[in-house]
PDB file of C-alpha atoms in Angstrom:
ATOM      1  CA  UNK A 167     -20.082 -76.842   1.493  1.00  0.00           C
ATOM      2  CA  UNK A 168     -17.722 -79.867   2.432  1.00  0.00           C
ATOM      3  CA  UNK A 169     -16.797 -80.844   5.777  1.00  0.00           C
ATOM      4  CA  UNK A 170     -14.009 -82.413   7.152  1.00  0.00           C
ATOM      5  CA  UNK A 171     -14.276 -84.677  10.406  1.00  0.00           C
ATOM      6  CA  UNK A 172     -10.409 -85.251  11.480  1.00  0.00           C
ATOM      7  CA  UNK A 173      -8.444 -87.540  13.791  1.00  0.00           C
ATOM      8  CA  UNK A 174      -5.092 -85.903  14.903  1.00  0.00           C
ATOM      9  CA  UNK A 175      -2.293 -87.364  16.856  1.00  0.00           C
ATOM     10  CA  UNK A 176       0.357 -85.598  17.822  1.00  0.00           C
ATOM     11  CA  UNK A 177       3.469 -87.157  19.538  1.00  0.00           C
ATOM     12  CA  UNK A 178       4.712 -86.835  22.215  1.00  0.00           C
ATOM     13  CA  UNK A 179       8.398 -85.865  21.192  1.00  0.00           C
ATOM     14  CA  UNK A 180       6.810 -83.565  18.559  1.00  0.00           C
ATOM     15  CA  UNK A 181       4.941 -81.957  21.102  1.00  0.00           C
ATOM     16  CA  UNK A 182       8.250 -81.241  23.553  1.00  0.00           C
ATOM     17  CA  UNK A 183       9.614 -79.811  19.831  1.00  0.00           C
ATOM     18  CA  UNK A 184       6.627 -76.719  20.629  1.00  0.00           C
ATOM     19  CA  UNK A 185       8.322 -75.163  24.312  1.00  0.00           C
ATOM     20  CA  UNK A 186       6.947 -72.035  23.174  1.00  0.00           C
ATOM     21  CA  UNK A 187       3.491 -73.337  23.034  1.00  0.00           C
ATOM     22  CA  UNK A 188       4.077 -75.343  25.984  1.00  0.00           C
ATOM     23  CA  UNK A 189       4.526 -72.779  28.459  1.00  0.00           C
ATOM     24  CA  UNK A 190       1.326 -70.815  27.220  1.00  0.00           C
ATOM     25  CA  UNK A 191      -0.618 -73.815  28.798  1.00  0.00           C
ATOM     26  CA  UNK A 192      -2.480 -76.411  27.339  1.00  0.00           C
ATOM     27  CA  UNK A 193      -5.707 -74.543  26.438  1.00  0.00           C
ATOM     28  CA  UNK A 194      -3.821 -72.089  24.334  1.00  0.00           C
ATOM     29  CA  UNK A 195      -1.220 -74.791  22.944  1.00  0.00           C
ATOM     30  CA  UNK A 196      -4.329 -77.004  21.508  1.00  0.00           C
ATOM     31  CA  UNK A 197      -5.373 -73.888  19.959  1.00  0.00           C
ATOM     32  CA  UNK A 198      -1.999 -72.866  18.407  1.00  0.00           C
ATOM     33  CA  UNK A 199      -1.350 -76.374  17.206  1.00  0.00           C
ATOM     34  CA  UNK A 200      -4.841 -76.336  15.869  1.00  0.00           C
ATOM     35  CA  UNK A 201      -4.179 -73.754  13.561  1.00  0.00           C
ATOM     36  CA  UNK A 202      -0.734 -75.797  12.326  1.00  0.00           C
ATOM     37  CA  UNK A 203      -2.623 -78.025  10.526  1.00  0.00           C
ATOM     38  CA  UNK A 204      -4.247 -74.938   8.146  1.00  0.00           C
ATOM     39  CA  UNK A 205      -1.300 -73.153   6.392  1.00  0.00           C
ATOM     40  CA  UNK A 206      -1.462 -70.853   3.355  1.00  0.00           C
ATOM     41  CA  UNK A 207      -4.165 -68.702   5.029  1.00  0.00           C
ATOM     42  CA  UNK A 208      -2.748 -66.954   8.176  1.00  0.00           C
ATOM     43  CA  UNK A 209      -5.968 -64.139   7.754  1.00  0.00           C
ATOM     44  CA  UNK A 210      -8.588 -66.677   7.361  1.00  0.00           C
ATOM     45  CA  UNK A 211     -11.464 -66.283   9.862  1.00  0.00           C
ATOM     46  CA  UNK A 212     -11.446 -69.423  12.193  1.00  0.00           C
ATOM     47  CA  UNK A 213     -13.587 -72.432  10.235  1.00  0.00           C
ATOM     48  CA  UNK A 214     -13.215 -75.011  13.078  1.00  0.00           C
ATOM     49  CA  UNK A 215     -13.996 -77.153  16.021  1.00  0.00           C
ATOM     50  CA  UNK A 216     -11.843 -79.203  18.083  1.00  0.00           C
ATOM     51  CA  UNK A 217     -11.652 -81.421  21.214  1.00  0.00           C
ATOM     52  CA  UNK A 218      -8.578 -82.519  23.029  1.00  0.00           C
ATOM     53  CA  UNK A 219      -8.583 -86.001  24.436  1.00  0.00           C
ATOM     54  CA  UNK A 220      -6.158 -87.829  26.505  1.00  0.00           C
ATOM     55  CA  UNK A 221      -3.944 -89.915  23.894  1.00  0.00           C
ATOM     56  CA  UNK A 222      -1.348 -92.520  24.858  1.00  0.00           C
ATOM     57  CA  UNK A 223       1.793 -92.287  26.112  1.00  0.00           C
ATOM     58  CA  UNK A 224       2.212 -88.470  26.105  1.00  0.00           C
ATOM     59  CA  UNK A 225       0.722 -88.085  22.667  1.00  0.00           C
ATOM     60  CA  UNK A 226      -1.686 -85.649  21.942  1.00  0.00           C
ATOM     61  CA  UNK A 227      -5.307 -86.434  20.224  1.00  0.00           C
ATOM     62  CA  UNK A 228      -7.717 -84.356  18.950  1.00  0.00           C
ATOM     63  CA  UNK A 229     -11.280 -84.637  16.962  1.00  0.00           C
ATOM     64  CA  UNK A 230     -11.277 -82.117  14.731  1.00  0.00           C
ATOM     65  CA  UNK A 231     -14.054 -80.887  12.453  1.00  0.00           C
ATOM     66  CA  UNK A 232     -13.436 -78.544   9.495  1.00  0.00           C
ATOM     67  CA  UNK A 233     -14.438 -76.778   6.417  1.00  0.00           C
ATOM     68  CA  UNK A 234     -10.750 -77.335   5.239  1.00  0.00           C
ATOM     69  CA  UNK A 235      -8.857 -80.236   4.701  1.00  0.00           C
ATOM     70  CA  UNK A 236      -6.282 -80.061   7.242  1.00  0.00           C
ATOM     71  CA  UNK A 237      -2.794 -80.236   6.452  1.00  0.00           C
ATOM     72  CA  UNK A 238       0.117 -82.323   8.668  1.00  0.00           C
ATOM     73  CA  UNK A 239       3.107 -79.963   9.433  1.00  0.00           C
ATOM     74  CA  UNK A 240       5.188 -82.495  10.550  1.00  0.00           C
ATOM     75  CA  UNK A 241       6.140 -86.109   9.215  1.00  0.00           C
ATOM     76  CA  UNK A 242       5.128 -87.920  12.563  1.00  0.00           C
ATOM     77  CA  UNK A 243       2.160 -86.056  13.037  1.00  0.00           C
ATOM     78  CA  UNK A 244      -0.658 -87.974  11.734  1.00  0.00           C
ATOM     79  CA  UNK A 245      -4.027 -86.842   9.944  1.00  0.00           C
ATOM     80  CA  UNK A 246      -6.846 -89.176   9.461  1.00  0.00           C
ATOM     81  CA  UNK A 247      -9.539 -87.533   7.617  1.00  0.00           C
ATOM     82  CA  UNK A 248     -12.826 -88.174   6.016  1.00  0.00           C
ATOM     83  CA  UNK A 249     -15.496 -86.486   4.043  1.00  0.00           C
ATOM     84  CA  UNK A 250     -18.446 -85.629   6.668  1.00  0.00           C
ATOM     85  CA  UNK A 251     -22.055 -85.445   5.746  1.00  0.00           C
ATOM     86  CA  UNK A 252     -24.221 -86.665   9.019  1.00  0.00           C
ATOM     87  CA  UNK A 253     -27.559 -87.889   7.690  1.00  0.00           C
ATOM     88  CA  UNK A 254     -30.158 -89.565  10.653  1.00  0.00           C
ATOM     89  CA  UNK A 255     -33.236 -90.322  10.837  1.00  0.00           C
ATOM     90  CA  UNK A 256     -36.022 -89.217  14.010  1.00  0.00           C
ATOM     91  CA  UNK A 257     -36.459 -91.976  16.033  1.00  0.00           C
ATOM     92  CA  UNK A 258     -32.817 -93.245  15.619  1.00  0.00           C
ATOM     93  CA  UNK A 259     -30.814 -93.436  18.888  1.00  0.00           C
ATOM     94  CA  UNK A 260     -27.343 -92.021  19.058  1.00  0.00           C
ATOM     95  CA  UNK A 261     -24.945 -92.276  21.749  1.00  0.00           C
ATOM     96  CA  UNK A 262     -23.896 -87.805  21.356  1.00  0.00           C
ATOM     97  CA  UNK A 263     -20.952 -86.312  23.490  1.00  0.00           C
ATOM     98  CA  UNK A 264     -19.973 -82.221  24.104  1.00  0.00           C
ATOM     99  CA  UNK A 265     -17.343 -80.563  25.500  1.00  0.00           C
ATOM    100  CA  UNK A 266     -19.264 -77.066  26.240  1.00  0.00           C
ATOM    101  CA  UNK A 267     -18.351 -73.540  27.952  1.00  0.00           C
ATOM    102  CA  UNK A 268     -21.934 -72.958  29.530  1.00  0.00           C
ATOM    103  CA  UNK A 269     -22.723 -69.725  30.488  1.00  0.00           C
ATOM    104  CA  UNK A 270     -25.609 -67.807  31.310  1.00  0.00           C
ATOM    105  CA  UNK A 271     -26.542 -63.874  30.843  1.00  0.00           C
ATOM    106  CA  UNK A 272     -26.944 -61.807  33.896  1.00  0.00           C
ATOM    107  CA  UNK A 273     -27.691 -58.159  34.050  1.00  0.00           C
ATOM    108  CA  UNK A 274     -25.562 -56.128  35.469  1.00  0.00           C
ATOM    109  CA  UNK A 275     -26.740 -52.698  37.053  1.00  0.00           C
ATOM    110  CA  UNK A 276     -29.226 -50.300  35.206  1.00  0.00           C
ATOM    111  CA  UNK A 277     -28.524 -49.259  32.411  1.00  0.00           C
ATOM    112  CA  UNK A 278     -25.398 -51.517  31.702  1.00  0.00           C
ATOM    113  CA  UNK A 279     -25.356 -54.551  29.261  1.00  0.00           C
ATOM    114  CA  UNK A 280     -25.388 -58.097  30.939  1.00  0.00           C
ATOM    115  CA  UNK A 281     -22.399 -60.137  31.957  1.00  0.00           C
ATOM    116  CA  UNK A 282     -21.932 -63.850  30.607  1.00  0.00           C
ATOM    117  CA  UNK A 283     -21.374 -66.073  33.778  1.00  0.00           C
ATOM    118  CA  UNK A 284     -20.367 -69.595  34.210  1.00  0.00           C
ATOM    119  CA  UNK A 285     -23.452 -71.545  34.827  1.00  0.00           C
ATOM    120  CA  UNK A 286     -22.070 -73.911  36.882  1.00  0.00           C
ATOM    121  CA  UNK A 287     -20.304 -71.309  39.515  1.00  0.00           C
ATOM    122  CA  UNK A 288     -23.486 -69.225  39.077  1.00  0.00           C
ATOM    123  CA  UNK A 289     -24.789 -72.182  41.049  1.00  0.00           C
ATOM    124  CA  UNK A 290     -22.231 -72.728  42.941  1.00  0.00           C
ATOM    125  CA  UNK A 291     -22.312 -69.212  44.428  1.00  0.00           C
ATOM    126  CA  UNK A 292     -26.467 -69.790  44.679  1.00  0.00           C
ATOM    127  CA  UNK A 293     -26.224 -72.904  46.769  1.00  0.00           C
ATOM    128  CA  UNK A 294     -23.247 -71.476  49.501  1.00  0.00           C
ATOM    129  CA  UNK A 295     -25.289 -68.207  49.804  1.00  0.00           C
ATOM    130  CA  UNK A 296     -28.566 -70.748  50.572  1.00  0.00           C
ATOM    131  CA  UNK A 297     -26.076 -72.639  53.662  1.00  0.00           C
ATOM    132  CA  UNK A 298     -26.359 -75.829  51.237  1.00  0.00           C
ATOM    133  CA  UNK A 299     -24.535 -78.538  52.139  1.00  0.00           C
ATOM    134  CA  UNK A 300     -21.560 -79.606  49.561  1.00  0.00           C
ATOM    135  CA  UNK A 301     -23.075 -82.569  48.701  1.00  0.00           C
ATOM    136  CA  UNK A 302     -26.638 -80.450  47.445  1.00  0.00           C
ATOM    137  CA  UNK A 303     -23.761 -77.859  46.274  1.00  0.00           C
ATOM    138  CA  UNK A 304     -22.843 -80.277  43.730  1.00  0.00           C
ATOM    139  CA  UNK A 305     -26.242 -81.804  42.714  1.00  0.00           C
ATOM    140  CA  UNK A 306     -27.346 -77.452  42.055  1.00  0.00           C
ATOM    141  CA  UNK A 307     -24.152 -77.336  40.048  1.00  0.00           C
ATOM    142  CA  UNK A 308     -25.249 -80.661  37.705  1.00  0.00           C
ATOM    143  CA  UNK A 309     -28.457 -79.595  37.901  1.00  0.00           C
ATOM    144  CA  UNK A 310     -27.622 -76.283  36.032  1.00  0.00           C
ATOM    145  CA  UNK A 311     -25.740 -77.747  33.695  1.00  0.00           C
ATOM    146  CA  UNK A 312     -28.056 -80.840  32.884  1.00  0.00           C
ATOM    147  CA  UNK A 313     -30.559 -77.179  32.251  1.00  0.00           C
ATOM    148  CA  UNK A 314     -28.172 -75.287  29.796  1.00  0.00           C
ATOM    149  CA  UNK A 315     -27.920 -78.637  28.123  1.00  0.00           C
ATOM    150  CA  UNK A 316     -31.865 -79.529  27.898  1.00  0.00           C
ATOM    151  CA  UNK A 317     -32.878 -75.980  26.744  1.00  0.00           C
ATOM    152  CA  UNK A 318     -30.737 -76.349  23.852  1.00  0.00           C
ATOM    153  CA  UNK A 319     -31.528 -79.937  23.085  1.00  0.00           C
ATOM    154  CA  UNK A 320     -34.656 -79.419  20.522  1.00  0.00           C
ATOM    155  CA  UNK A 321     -32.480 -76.690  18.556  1.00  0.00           C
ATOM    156  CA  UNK A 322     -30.162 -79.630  17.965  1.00  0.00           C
ATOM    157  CA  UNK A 323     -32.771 -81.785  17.040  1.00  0.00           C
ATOM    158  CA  UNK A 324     -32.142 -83.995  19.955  1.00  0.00           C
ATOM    159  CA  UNK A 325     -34.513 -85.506  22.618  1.00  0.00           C
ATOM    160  CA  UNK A 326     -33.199 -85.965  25.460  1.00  0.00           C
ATOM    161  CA  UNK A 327     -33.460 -87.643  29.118  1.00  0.00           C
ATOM    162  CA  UNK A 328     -31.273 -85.845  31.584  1.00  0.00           C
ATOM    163  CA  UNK A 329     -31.494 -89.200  33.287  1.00  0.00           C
ATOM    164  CA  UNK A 330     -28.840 -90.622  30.391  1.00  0.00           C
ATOM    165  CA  UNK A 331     -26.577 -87.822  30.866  1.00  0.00           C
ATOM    166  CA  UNK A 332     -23.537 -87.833  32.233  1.00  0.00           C
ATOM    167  CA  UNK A 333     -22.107 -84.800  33.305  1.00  0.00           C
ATOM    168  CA  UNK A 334     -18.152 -84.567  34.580  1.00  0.00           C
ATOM    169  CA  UNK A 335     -15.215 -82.790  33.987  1.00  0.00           C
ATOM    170  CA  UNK A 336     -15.552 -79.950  35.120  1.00  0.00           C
ATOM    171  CA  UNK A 337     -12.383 -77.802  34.620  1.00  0.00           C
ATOM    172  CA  UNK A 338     -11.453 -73.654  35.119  1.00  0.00           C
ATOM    173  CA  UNK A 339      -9.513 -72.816  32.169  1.00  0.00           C
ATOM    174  CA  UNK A 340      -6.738 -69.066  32.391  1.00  0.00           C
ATOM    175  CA  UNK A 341      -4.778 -68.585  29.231  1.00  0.00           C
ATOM    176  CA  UNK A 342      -3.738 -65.064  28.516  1.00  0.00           C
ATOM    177  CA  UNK A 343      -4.048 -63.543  24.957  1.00  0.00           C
ATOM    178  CA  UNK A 344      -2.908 -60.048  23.664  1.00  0.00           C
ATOM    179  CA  UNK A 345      -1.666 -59.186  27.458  1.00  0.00           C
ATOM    180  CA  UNK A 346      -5.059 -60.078  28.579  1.00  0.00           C
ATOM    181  CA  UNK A 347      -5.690 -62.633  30.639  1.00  0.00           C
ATOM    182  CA  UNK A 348      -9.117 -64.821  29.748  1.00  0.00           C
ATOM    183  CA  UNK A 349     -10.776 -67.141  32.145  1.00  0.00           C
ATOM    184  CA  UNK A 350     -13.588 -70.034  31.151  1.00  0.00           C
ATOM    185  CA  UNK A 351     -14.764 -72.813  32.283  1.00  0.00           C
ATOM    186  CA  UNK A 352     -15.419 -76.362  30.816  1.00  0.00           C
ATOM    187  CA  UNK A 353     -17.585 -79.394  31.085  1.00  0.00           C
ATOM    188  CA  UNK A 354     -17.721 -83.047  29.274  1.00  0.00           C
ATOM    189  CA  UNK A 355     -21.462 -84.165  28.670  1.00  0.00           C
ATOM    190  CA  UNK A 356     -22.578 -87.687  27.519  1.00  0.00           C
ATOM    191  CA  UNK A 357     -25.341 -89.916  27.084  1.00  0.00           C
ATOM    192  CA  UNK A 358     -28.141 -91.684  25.236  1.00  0.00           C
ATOM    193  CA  UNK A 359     -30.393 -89.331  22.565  1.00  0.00           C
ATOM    194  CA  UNK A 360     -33.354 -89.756  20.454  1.00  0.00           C
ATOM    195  CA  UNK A 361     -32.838 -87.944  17.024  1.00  0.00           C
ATOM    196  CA  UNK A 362     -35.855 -85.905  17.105  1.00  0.00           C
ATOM    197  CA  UNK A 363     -35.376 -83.669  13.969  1.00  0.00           C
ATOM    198  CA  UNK A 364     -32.542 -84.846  11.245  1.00  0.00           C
ATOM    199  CA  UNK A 365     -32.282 -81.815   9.820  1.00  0.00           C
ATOM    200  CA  UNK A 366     -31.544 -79.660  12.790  1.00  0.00           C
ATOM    201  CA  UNK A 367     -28.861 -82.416  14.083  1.00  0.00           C
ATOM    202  CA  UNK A 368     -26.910 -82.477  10.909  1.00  0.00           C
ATOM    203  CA  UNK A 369     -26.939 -78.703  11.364  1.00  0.00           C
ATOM    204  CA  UNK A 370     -25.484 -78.981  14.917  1.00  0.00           C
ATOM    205  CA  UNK A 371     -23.029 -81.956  13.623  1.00  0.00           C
ATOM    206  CA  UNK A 372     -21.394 -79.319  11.271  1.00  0.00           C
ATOM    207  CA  UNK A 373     -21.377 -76.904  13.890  1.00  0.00           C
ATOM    208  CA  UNK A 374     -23.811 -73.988  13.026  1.00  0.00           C
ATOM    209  CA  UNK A 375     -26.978 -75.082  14.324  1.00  0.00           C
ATOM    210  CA  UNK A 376     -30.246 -72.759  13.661  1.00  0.00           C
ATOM    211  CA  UNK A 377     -30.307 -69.260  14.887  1.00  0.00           C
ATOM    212  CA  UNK A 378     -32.721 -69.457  17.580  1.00  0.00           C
ATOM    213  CA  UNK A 379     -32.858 -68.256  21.410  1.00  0.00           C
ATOM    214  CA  UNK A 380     -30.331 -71.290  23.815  1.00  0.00           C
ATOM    215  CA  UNK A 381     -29.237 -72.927  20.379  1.00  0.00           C
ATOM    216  CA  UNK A 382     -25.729 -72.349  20.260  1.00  0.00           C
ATOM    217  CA  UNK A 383     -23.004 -75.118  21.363  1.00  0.00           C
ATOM    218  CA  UNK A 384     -21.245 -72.575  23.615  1.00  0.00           C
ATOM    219  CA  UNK A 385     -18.879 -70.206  23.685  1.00  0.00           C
ATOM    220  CA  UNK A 386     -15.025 -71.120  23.797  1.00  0.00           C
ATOM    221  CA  UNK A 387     -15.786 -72.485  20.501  1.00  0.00           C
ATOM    222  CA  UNK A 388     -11.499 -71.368  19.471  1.00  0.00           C
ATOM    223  CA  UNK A 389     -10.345 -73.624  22.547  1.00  0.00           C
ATOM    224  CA  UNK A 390     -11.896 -76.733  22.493  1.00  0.00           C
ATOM    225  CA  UNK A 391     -15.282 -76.275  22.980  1.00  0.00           C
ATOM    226  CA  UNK A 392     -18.372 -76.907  21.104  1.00  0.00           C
ATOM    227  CA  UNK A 393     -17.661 -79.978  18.989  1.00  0.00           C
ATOM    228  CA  UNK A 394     -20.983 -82.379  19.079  1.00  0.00           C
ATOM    229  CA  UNK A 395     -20.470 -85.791  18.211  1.00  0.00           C
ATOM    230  CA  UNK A 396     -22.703 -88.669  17.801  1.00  0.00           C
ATOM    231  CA  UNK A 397     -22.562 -92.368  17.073  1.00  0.00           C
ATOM    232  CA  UNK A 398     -25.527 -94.035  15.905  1.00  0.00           C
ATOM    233  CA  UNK A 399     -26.536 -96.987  18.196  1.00  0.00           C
ATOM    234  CA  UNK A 400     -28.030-100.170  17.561  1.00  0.00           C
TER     235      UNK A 400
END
């Protein structure tokens, strides 16, 4: 099946031409505008992953991977787009970055199905209840999500050392959908890898790694979530 690995830029003016999008918040306006760029199919199941990133001067740019080719709706909206096959080797180093939702399972009272939680104010809460101070607040909250990362790692076919990780970004994301409103959280990892299994990184790259126990990239994976990249390093 062919992939698509897509860089979009969106305007600035062309965005202030979308006010309805605009006051649903930007979580739910990268979403909508998203979906723009894959007409023809408005009951097609969601074959996508995107990540917002700050553009210049009030333009909007995304990376955008798909099983489509996606489509400009506008003139000045631009579309750069390129078959995507990811092929590496183990022992090749990458440079990888991941916008992720983490979230961890906890059960609920007896009898009742568990409750997804952020992982990060899972710690969060941890840490005040312990009398931590902020400073140790913060370094349980990196801490947890440096552990969601690592746990998934070898699923990805990835090796790596939390020491080369970056973790920042950490945002609280409301957007409301169907008269509900929905809450998640995001975070922005980055850092140095060794490719420890080809196979299973392509896999990830293309966004369906193996089903396994902590292999997913996430949740959130309709709002800008969940998109692994990687750029092969020297």
């Amino acid at each position: 099946m062919s992939h698509y690995l897509s860089r979009v830029t969106v305007p600035s003016d062309v965005v202030a031409d979308e006010s309805a999008l605009m006051t649903a918040g930007a979580v739910y306006r990268d979403h909508a505008l998203m979906w723009k760029l894959f007409p023809g199919a408005p009951d097609a199941k969601r074959d996508f992953l995107f990540r917002s990133e700050t553009g210049a001067k009030g333009h909007l740019l995304y990376h955008l991977l798909s099983q489509r080719q996606p489509q400009a709706w506008h003139s000045a909206v631009k579309v750069e787009s390129k078959l995507y096959q990811p092929k590496l080797e183990a022992g090749e180093w990458v440079h990888f970055s991941l916008r992720a939702n983490p979230v961890v399972a906890k059960v609920r009272e007896k009898g009742q199905s568990s409750r997804r939680h952020d992982v990060l104010m899972a710690a969060k809460t941890e840490a005040k209840a312990k009398g931590l101070s902020p400073g140790d607040i913060h370094t349980e909250m990196t801490r947890a999500a440096l552990a969601w990362l690592t746990r998934r790692a070898d699923a990805w076919g990835l090796e790596i050392d939390t020491d080369e990780v970056q973790v920042n970004a950490y945002l609280q994301h409301t957007l409301r959908s169907k008269g509900r409103q929905l809450r998640f959280s995001s975070v922005d990892y980055q850092g140095m890898a060794r490719v420890g299994d080809g196979e299973k990184l392509a896999r990830a790259l293309l966004g369906q790694p193996a089903a396994a126990p902590h292999s997913s990239l996430g949740h959130a994976l309709g709002f800008g979530c969940g998109l692994l990249l990687v750029k092969r390093l020297p």
